[in-house]
């Protein structure tokens, strides 16, 4: 195994390390995706495309992979610079643009897996998933639940996340409610999550969901593990099942 990845030994075989090097990851959105990208790159994924039209804001710095000097610059470009600084030999591409109806089809060409970290401001995340299904591309949906990392994976031949709700407004809250309800049904209640959900609902202003850096890194680990399993043909759980890892349990 090459020197860069020699400490992966025992956990990852030389054959697996070679397989994942060329496995192509599309990062749709560079918010939580910025942490996912670095975790995946350090693991050995060297073929990553980043697409996001957002610029770095100060409020991103509590949980995303940017610095104060990046404020006002495009996230995709800043993240690409960081990843190339970690591994100059990796194949990292970026596009400083939002994924839209006009470019989504072309963006998905020649990708092996997609990370749907798009904002639910409109129906674009659902369109993204639908086209991935048509192209037989599995889609990862990562979420930051503060003290917990959440990941669900959409199988091209299985259920769609839009089966949960086809209305983009407040979709993150619907996912949180789904997780809390799932836990309650199986008699493993997530009381801390239920408390946050109820507090969020009572906030006076229309605010984005609260998120912590802790969950960004947990979720990045879940995503990297999932992509590794997909690339090497190992079994996975797909939506409506999910992965949830919390420091409170």
PDB file of C-alpha atoms in Angstrom:
ATOM      1  CA  UNK A   1       0.000   0.000   0.000  1.00  0.00           C
ATOM      2  CA  UNK A   2       1.378   3.415  -0.899  1.00  0.00           C
ATOM      3  CA  UNK A   3       2.836   5.529   1.905  1.00  0.00           C
ATOM      4  CA  UNK A   4      -0.049   8.021   1.982  1.00  0.00           C
ATOM      5  CA  UNK A   5      -2.511   5.296   2.979  1.00  0.00           C
ATOM      6  CA  UNK A   6      -0.263   2.873   4.868  1.00  0.00           C
ATOM      7  CA  UNK A   7      -2.093   3.547   8.141  1.00  0.00           C
ATOM      8  CA  UNK A   8      -5.324   2.346   6.520  1.00  0.00           C
ATOM      9  CA  UNK A   9      -3.885  -1.183   6.566  1.00  0.00           C
ATOM     10  CA  UNK A  10      -5.938  -3.976   8.173  1.00  0.00           C
ATOM     11  CA  UNK A  11      -9.054  -1.818   7.865  1.00  0.00           C
ATOM     12  CA  UNK A  12      -8.696  -1.470   4.081  1.00  0.00           C
ATOM     13  CA  UNK A  13      -7.029  -3.984   1.768  1.00  0.00           C
ATOM     14  CA  UNK A  14      -4.627  -2.918  -0.974  1.00  0.00           C
ATOM     15  CA  UNK A  15      -7.188  -3.981  -3.571  1.00  0.00           C
ATOM     16  CA  UNK A  16      -9.932  -1.926  -1.902  1.00  0.00           C
ATOM     17  CA  UNK A  17      -7.623   1.072  -1.612  1.00  0.00           C
ATOM     18  CA  UNK A  18      -6.999   0.914  -5.343  1.00  0.00           C
ATOM     19  CA  UNK A  19     -10.709   0.553  -6.132  1.00  0.00           C
ATOM     20  CA  UNK A  20     -11.775   3.610  -4.162  1.00  0.00           C
ATOM     21  CA  UNK A  21      -9.048   5.813  -5.639  1.00  0.00           C
ATOM     22  CA  UNK A  22     -10.932   5.979  -8.934  1.00  0.00           C
ATOM     23  CA  UNK A  23     -14.477   5.869  -7.529  1.00  0.00           C
ATOM     24  CA  UNK A  24     -16.176   9.064  -8.666  1.00  0.00           C
ATOM     25  CA  UNK A  25     -18.010  11.159  -6.065  1.00  0.00           C
ATOM     26  CA  UNK A  26     -20.284  14.072  -6.936  1.00  0.00           C
ATOM     27  CA  UNK A  27     -20.784  16.536  -4.115  1.00  0.00           C
ATOM     28  CA  UNK A  28     -24.011  18.441  -4.654  1.00  0.00           C
ATOM     29  CA  UNK A  29     -23.619  21.255  -2.124  1.00  0.00           C
ATOM     30  CA  UNK A  30     -20.524  22.195  -0.122  1.00  0.00           C
ATOM     31  CA  UNK A  31     -22.006  22.923   3.304  1.00  0.00           C
ATOM     32  CA  UNK A  32     -21.989  19.701   5.307  1.00  0.00           C
ATOM     33  CA  UNK A  33     -20.522  18.281   2.122  1.00  0.00           C
ATOM     34  CA  UNK A  34     -17.316  20.198   2.812  1.00  0.00           C
ATOM     35  CA  UNK A  35     -16.575  17.949   5.802  1.00  0.00           C
ATOM     36  CA  UNK A  36     -17.663  14.831   3.893  1.00  0.00           C
ATOM     37  CA  UNK A  37     -15.247  15.705   1.096  1.00  0.00           C
ATOM     38  CA  UNK A  38     -12.215  15.980   3.365  1.00  0.00           C
ATOM     39  CA  UNK A  39     -13.016  12.797   5.257  1.00  0.00           C
ATOM     40  CA  UNK A  40     -13.465  10.897   1.986  1.00  0.00           C
ATOM     41  CA  UNK A  41     -10.277  12.337   0.473  1.00  0.00           C
ATOM     42  CA  UNK A  42      -8.158  11.437   3.497  1.00  0.00           C
ATOM     43  CA  UNK A  43      -9.633   7.922   3.379  1.00  0.00           C
ATOM     44  CA  UNK A  44      -8.453   7.502  -0.197  1.00  0.00           C
ATOM     45  CA  UNK A  45     -11.170   8.720  -2.544  1.00  0.00           C
ATOM     46  CA  UNK A  46      -9.254  10.806  -5.078  1.00  0.00           C
ATOM     47  CA  UNK A  47     -11.933  11.615  -7.650  1.00  0.00           C
ATOM     48  CA  UNK A  48     -14.324  14.277  -6.344  1.00  0.00           C
ATOM     49  CA  UNK A  49     -16.461  16.872  -8.139  1.00  0.00           C
ATOM     50  CA  UNK A  50     -17.873  19.769  -6.090  1.00  0.00           C
ATOM     51  CA  UNK A  51     -20.813  21.858  -7.327  1.00  0.00           C
ATOM     52  CA  UNK A  52     -22.144  24.793  -5.288  1.00  0.00           C
ATOM     53  CA  UNK A  53     -22.935  28.438  -6.031  1.00  0.00           C
ATOM     54  CA  UNK A  54     -22.923  29.551  -2.384  1.00  0.00           C
ATOM     55  CA  UNK A  55     -20.297  31.804  -0.862  1.00  0.00           C
ATOM     56  CA  UNK A  56     -18.821  31.360   2.619  1.00  0.00           C
ATOM     57  CA  UNK A  57     -20.534  33.288   5.412  1.00  0.00           C
ATOM     58  CA  UNK A  58     -19.396  33.776   9.003  1.00  0.00           C
ATOM     59  CA  UNK A  59     -22.315  31.657  10.266  1.00  0.00           C
ATOM     60  CA  UNK A  60     -20.878  28.681   8.326  1.00  0.00           C
ATOM     61  CA  UNK A  61     -17.687  28.606  10.375  1.00  0.00           C
ATOM     62  CA  UNK A  62     -19.172  26.782  13.390  1.00  0.00           C
ATOM     63  CA  UNK A  63     -19.605  23.554  11.408  1.00  0.00           C
ATOM     64  CA  UNK A  64     -18.279  23.743   7.833  1.00  0.00           C
ATOM     65  CA  UNK A  65     -14.777  23.265   6.426  1.00  0.00           C
ATOM     66  CA  UNK A  66     -13.839  26.923   5.904  1.00  0.00           C
ATOM     67  CA  UNK A  67     -11.797  29.645   7.574  1.00  0.00           C
ATOM     68  CA  UNK A  68     -12.366  33.312   8.335  1.00  0.00           C
ATOM     69  CA  UNK A  69     -10.241  34.220   5.306  1.00  0.00           C
ATOM     70  CA  UNK A  70     -12.695  32.327   3.064  1.00  0.00           C
ATOM     71  CA  UNK A  71     -15.667  34.582   3.889  1.00  0.00           C
ATOM     72  CA  UNK A  72     -17.151  36.048   0.712  1.00  0.00           C
ATOM     73  CA  UNK A  73     -15.480  33.491  -1.568  1.00  0.00           C
ATOM     74  CA  UNK A  74     -17.170  30.598  -3.363  1.00  0.00           C
ATOM     75  CA  UNK A  75     -17.402  27.494  -1.204  1.00  0.00           C
ATOM     76  CA  UNK A  76     -16.649  25.081  -4.056  1.00  0.00           C
ATOM     77  CA  UNK A  77     -13.453  26.916  -4.960  1.00  0.00           C
ATOM     78  CA  UNK A  78     -12.258  27.254  -1.341  1.00  0.00           C
ATOM     79  CA  UNK A  79     -12.932  23.597  -0.643  1.00  0.00           C
ATOM     80  CA  UNK A  80     -11.106  22.524  -3.786  1.00  0.00           C
ATOM     81  CA  UNK A  81      -8.028  24.508  -2.720  1.00  0.00           C
ATOM     82  CA  UNK A  82      -8.074  22.817   0.682  1.00  0.00           C
ATOM     83  CA  UNK A  83      -8.457  19.325  -0.772  1.00  0.00           C
ATOM     84  CA  UNK A  84      -5.677  19.895  -3.300  1.00  0.00           C
ATOM     85  CA  UNK A  85      -3.438  21.115  -0.475  1.00  0.00           C
ATOM     86  CA  UNK A  86      -4.058  17.798   1.304  1.00  0.00           C
ATOM     87  CA  UNK A  87      -3.478  15.682  -1.808  1.00  0.00           C
ATOM     88  CA  UNK A  88      -2.101  17.503  -4.869  1.00  0.00           C
ATOM     89  CA  UNK A  89      -2.340  14.291  -6.902  1.00  0.00           C
ATOM     90  CA  UNK A  90      -6.083  13.874  -6.390  1.00  0.00           C
ATOM     91  CA  UNK A  91      -8.496  14.679  -9.208  1.00  0.00           C
ATOM     92  CA  UNK A  92     -10.667  17.451  -7.708  1.00  0.00           C
ATOM     93  CA  UNK A  93     -12.997  19.487  -9.913  1.00  0.00           C
ATOM     94  CA  UNK A  94     -15.315  22.319  -8.910  1.00  0.00           C
ATOM     95  CA  UNK A  95     -18.059  24.467 -10.362  1.00  0.00           C
ATOM     96  CA  UNK A  96     -19.082  27.750  -8.726  1.00  0.00           C
ATOM     97  CA  UNK A  97     -22.739  27.374  -9.628  1.00  0.00           C
ATOM     98  CA  UNK A  98     -25.942  26.028  -8.171  1.00  0.00           C
ATOM     99  CA  UNK A  99     -27.358  22.776  -9.499  1.00  0.00           C
ATOM    100  CA  UNK A 100     -30.445  23.661 -11.511  1.00  0.00           C
ATOM    101  CA  UNK A 101     -32.863  22.124 -13.995  1.00  0.00           C
ATOM    102  CA  UNK A 102     -30.552  23.369 -16.760  1.00  0.00           C
ATOM    103  CA  UNK A 103     -27.319  21.726 -15.621  1.00  0.00           C
ATOM    104  CA  UNK A 104     -28.270  18.795 -13.369  1.00  0.00           C
ATOM    105  CA  UNK A 105     -28.379  16.179 -16.123  1.00  0.00           C
ATOM    106  CA  UNK A 106     -24.922  17.052 -17.389  1.00  0.00           C
ATOM    107  CA  UNK A 107     -23.554  17.376 -13.838  1.00  0.00           C
ATOM    108  CA  UNK A 108     -24.489  13.774 -13.059  1.00  0.00           C
ATOM    109  CA  UNK A 109     -22.720  12.301 -16.074  1.00  0.00           C
ATOM    110  CA  UNK A 110     -19.973   9.771 -15.308  1.00  0.00           C
ATOM    111  CA  UNK A 111     -20.496   9.729 -11.540  1.00  0.00           C
ATOM    112  CA  UNK A 112     -20.524   6.605  -9.359  1.00  0.00           C
ATOM    113  CA  UNK A 113     -22.204   8.073  -6.287  1.00  0.00           C
ATOM    114  CA  UNK A 114     -23.815  11.406  -5.431  1.00  0.00           C
ATOM    115  CA  UNK A 115     -24.085  13.290  -2.145  1.00  0.00           C
ATOM    116  CA  UNK A 116     -27.286  15.322  -2.071  1.00  0.00           C
ATOM    117  CA  UNK A 117     -26.424  18.171   0.296  1.00  0.00           C
ATOM    118  CA  UNK A 118     -28.603  20.670  -1.572  1.00  0.00           C
ATOM    119  CA  UNK A 119     -30.720  23.183   0.321  1.00  0.00           C
ATOM    120  CA  UNK A 120     -34.423  22.403   0.294  1.00  0.00           C
ATOM    121  CA  UNK A 121     -35.371  25.844  -1.004  1.00  0.00           C
ATOM    122  CA  UNK A 122     -37.247  24.374  -3.976  1.00  0.00           C
ATOM    123  CA  UNK A 123     -37.844  20.993  -5.618  1.00  0.00           C
ATOM    124  CA  UNK A 124     -34.261  20.687  -6.912  1.00  0.00           C
ATOM    125  CA  UNK A 125     -33.167  18.050  -4.338  1.00  0.00           C
ATOM    126  CA  UNK A 126     -36.057  15.839  -5.507  1.00  0.00           C
ATOM    127  CA  UNK A 127     -35.194  16.391  -9.172  1.00  0.00           C
ATOM    128  CA  UNK A 128     -31.573  15.557  -8.368  1.00  0.00           C
ATOM    129  CA  UNK A 129     -32.615  12.245  -6.799  1.00  0.00           C
ATOM    130  CA  UNK A 130     -34.978  11.379  -9.628  1.00  0.00           C
ATOM    131  CA  UNK A 131     -32.284  11.824 -12.274  1.00  0.00           C
ATOM    132  CA  UNK A 132     -29.831   9.822 -10.174  1.00  0.00           C
ATOM    133  CA  UNK A 133     -32.353   6.976 -10.161  1.00  0.00           C
ATOM    134  CA  UNK A 134     -32.597   7.155 -13.944  1.00  0.00           C
ATOM    135  CA  UNK A 135     -28.802   6.999 -14.212  1.00  0.00           C
ATOM    136  CA  UNK A 136     -28.529   4.207 -11.600  1.00  0.00           C
ATOM    137  CA  UNK A 137     -26.539   6.390  -9.182  1.00  0.00           C
ATOM    138  CA  UNK A 138     -27.002   5.812  -5.420  1.00  0.00           C
ATOM    139  CA  UNK A 139     -27.572   9.030  -3.461  1.00  0.00           C
ATOM    140  CA  UNK A 140     -26.430   9.862   0.062  1.00  0.00           C
ATOM    141  CA  UNK A 141     -28.491  12.291   2.148  1.00  0.00           C
ATOM    142  CA  UNK A 142     -26.494  13.571   5.150  1.00  0.00           C
ATOM    143  CA  UNK A 143     -28.023  15.632   7.952  1.00  0.00           C
ATOM    144  CA  UNK A 144     -26.622  17.477  10.955  1.00  0.00           C
ATOM    145  CA  UNK A 145     -28.659  16.847  14.128  1.00  0.00           C
ATOM    146  CA  UNK A 146     -26.324  18.706  16.467  1.00  0.00           C
ATOM    147  CA  UNK A 147     -25.180  15.894  18.736  1.00  0.00           C
ATOM    148  CA  UNK A 148     -25.926  13.224  16.131  1.00  0.00           C
ATOM    149  CA  UNK A 149     -24.963  12.477  12.567  1.00  0.00           C
ATOM    150  CA  UNK A 150     -27.660  11.135  10.243  1.00  0.00           C
ATOM    151  CA  UNK A 151     -27.374   9.444   6.865  1.00  0.00           C
ATOM    152  CA  UNK A 152     -29.870   7.761   4.623  1.00  0.00           C
ATOM    153  CA  UNK A 153     -29.063   6.309   1.216  1.00  0.00           C
ATOM    154  CA  UNK A 154     -31.439   6.233  -1.744  1.00  0.00           C
ATOM    155  CA  UNK A 155     -31.125   3.049  -3.784  1.00  0.00           C
ATOM    156  CA  UNK A 156     -31.779   3.635  -7.515  1.00  0.00           C
ATOM    157  CA  UNK A 157     -34.180   0.652  -7.488  1.00  0.00           C
ATOM    158  CA  UNK A 158     -35.833   1.400  -4.140  1.00  0.00           C
ATOM    159  CA  UNK A 159     -37.828   4.026  -2.267  1.00  0.00           C
ATOM    160  CA  UNK A 160     -37.309   7.740  -2.839  1.00  0.00           C
ATOM    161  CA  UNK A 161     -36.826  10.346  -0.125  1.00  0.00           C
ATOM    162  CA  UNK A 162     -39.744  12.230  -1.670  1.00  0.00           C
ATOM    163  CA  UNK A 163     -41.945   9.364  -0.404  1.00  0.00           C
ATOM    164  CA  UNK A 164     -41.473  10.972   3.020  1.00  0.00           C
ATOM    165  CA  UNK A 165     -42.704  14.300   1.647  1.00  0.00           C
ATOM    166  CA  UNK A 166     -42.644  15.920  -1.777  1.00  0.00           C
ATOM    167  CA  UNK A 167     -42.834  19.420  -0.283  1.00  0.00           C
ATOM    168  CA  UNK A 168     -39.369  21.003   0.077  1.00  0.00           C
ATOM    169  CA  UNK A 169     -40.375  23.632   2.649  1.00  0.00           C
ATOM    170  CA  UNK A 170     -39.314  22.521   6.115  1.00  0.00           C
ATOM    171  CA  UNK A 171     -38.002  19.195   4.812  1.00  0.00           C
ATOM    172  CA  UNK A 172     -35.126  19.020   7.312  1.00  0.00           C
ATOM    173  CA  UNK A 173     -37.652  19.236  10.149  1.00  0.00           C
ATOM    174  CA  UNK A 174     -39.702  16.449   8.559  1.00  0.00           C
ATOM    175  CA  UNK A 175     -36.625  14.223   8.481  1.00  0.00           C
ATOM    176  CA  UNK A 176     -35.942  14.974  12.158  1.00  0.00           C
ATOM    177  CA  UNK A 177     -39.562  14.136  12.995  1.00  0.00           C
ATOM    178  CA  UNK A 178     -39.223  10.899  11.021  1.00  0.00           C
ATOM    179  CA  UNK A 179     -36.144   9.885  13.012  1.00  0.00           C
ATOM    180  CA  UNK A 180     -37.776  10.771  16.335  1.00  0.00           C
ATOM    181  CA  UNK A 181     -40.952   8.904  15.386  1.00  0.00           C
ATOM    182  CA  UNK A 182     -38.974   5.860  14.263  1.00  0.00           C
ATOM    183  CA  UNK A 183     -37.177   5.729  17.597  1.00  0.00           C
ATOM    184  CA  UNK A 184     -40.415   6.055  19.547  1.00  0.00           C
ATOM    185  CA  UNK A 185     -42.088   3.303  17.501  1.00  0.00           C
ATOM    186  CA  UNK A 186     -39.257   0.861  18.217  1.00  0.00           C
ATOM    187  CA  UNK A 187     -39.161   1.883  21.891  1.00  0.00           C
ATOM    188  CA  UNK A 188     -35.810   3.634  21.548  1.00  0.00           C
ATOM    189  CA  UNK A 189     -36.981   7.229  22.046  1.00  0.00           C
ATOM    190  CA  UNK A 190     -34.643  10.084  21.170  1.00  0.00           C
ATOM    191  CA  UNK A 191     -35.792  12.448  23.902  1.00  0.00           C
ATOM    192  CA  UNK A 192     -32.979  14.929  23.312  1.00  0.00           C
ATOM    193  CA  UNK A 193     -33.935  15.186  19.619  1.00  0.00           C
ATOM    194  CA  UNK A 194     -37.623  15.529  20.425  1.00  0.00           C
ATOM    195  CA  UNK A 195     -36.754  18.379  22.797  1.00  0.00           C
ATOM    196  CA  UNK A 196     -34.768  20.235  20.120  1.00  0.00           C
ATOM    197  CA  UNK A 197     -37.564  19.728  17.576  1.00  0.00           C
ATOM    198  CA  UNK A 198     -40.147  21.197  19.950  1.00  0.00           C
ATOM    199  CA  UNK A 199     -37.905  24.144  20.867  1.00  0.00           C
ATOM    200  CA  UNK A 200     -37.186  24.840  17.186  1.00  0.00           C
ATOM    201  CA  UNK A 201     -40.896  24.880  16.394  1.00  0.00           C
ATOM    202  CA  UNK A 202     -41.486  27.549  19.050  1.00  0.00           C
ATOM    203  CA  UNK A 203     -38.775  29.964  17.896  1.00  0.00           C
ATOM    204  CA  UNK A 204     -40.321  33.298  16.983  1.00  0.00           C
ATOM    205  CA  UNK A 205     -38.263  34.016  13.888  1.00  0.00           C
ATOM    206  CA  UNK A 206     -37.987  31.902  10.755  1.00  0.00           C
ATOM    207  CA  UNK A 207     -34.518  30.508  11.364  1.00  0.00           C
ATOM    208  CA  UNK A 208     -32.455  27.712   9.799  1.00  0.00           C
ATOM    209  CA  UNK A 209     -32.165  24.551  11.921  1.00  0.00           C
ATOM    210  CA  UNK A 210     -29.540  24.627  14.688  1.00  0.00           C
ATOM    211  CA  UNK A 211     -26.419  22.576  13.865  1.00  0.00           C
ATOM    212  CA  UNK A 212     -23.090  21.737  15.537  1.00  0.00           C
ATOM    213  CA  UNK A 213     -19.629  20.878  14.243  1.00  0.00           C
ATOM    214  CA  UNK A 214     -19.849  17.606  16.176  1.00  0.00           C
ATOM    215  CA  UNK A 215     -22.557  16.222  13.908  1.00  0.00           C
ATOM    216  CA  UNK A 216     -20.787  17.397  10.745  1.00  0.00           C
ATOM    217  CA  UNK A 217     -17.806  15.170  11.534  1.00  0.00           C
ATOM    218  CA  UNK A 218     -19.937  12.217  12.656  1.00  0.00           C
ATOM    219  CA  UNK A 219     -21.971  12.461   9.459  1.00  0.00           C
ATOM    220  CA  UNK A 220     -18.810  12.710   7.360  1.00  0.00           C
ATOM    221  CA  UNK A 221     -17.646   9.449   8.899  1.00  0.00           C
ATOM    222  CA  UNK A 222     -20.971   7.782   8.140  1.00  0.00           C
ATOM    223  CA  UNK A 223     -20.827   9.009   4.542  1.00  0.00           C
ATOM    224  CA  UNK A 224     -17.239   7.896   3.991  1.00  0.00           C
ATOM    225  CA  UNK A 225     -18.019   4.456   5.380  1.00  0.00           C
ATOM    226  CA  UNK A 226     -21.104   4.205   3.166  1.00  0.00           C
ATOM    227  CA  UNK A 227     -19.249   5.249   0.004  1.00  0.00           C
ATOM    228  CA  UNK A 228     -16.515   2.737   0.827  1.00  0.00           C
ATOM    229  CA  UNK A 229     -19.125  -0.010   1.148  1.00  0.00           C
ATOM    230  CA  UNK A 230     -20.814   1.017  -2.104  1.00  0.00           C
ATOM    231  CA  UNK A 231     -17.507   1.120  -3.978  1.00  0.00           C
ATOM    232  CA  UNK A 232     -16.422  -2.311  -2.743  1.00  0.00           C
ATOM    233  CA  UNK A 233     -19.794  -4.059  -3.042  1.00  0.00           C
ATOM    234  CA  UNK A 234     -20.546  -4.480   0.655  1.00  0.00           C
ATOM    235  CA  UNK A 235     -24.157  -4.583   1.933  1.00  0.00           C
ATOM    236  CA  UNK A 236     -25.823  -1.338   2.972  1.00  0.00           C
ATOM    237  CA  UNK A 237     -29.029  -0.084   4.566  1.00  0.00           C
ATOM    238  CA  UNK A 238     -31.182   1.984   2.212  1.00  0.00           C
ATOM    239  CA  UNK A 239     -34.045   4.413   2.792  1.00  0.00           C
ATOM    240  CA  UNK A 240     -36.458   4.117   4.589  1.00  0.00           C
ATOM    241  CA  UNK A 241     -33.750   2.665   6.861  1.00  0.00           C
ATOM    242  CA  UNK A 242     -30.976   5.002   7.976  1.00  0.00           C
ATOM    243  CA  UNK A 243     -27.804   5.436  10.004  1.00  0.00           C
ATOM    244  CA  UNK A 244     -27.824   7.573  13.134  1.00  0.00           C
ATOM    245  CA  UNK A 245     -24.855   7.999  15.446  1.00  0.00           C
ATOM    246  CA  UNK A 246     -25.263  10.109  18.568  1.00  0.00           C
ATOM    247  CA  UNK A 247     -22.912  11.047  21.388  1.00  0.00           C
ATOM    248  CA  UNK A 248     -25.909  11.175  23.710  1.00  0.00           C
ATOM    249  CA  UNK A 249     -26.670   7.435  23.458  1.00  0.00           C
TER     250      UNK A 249
END
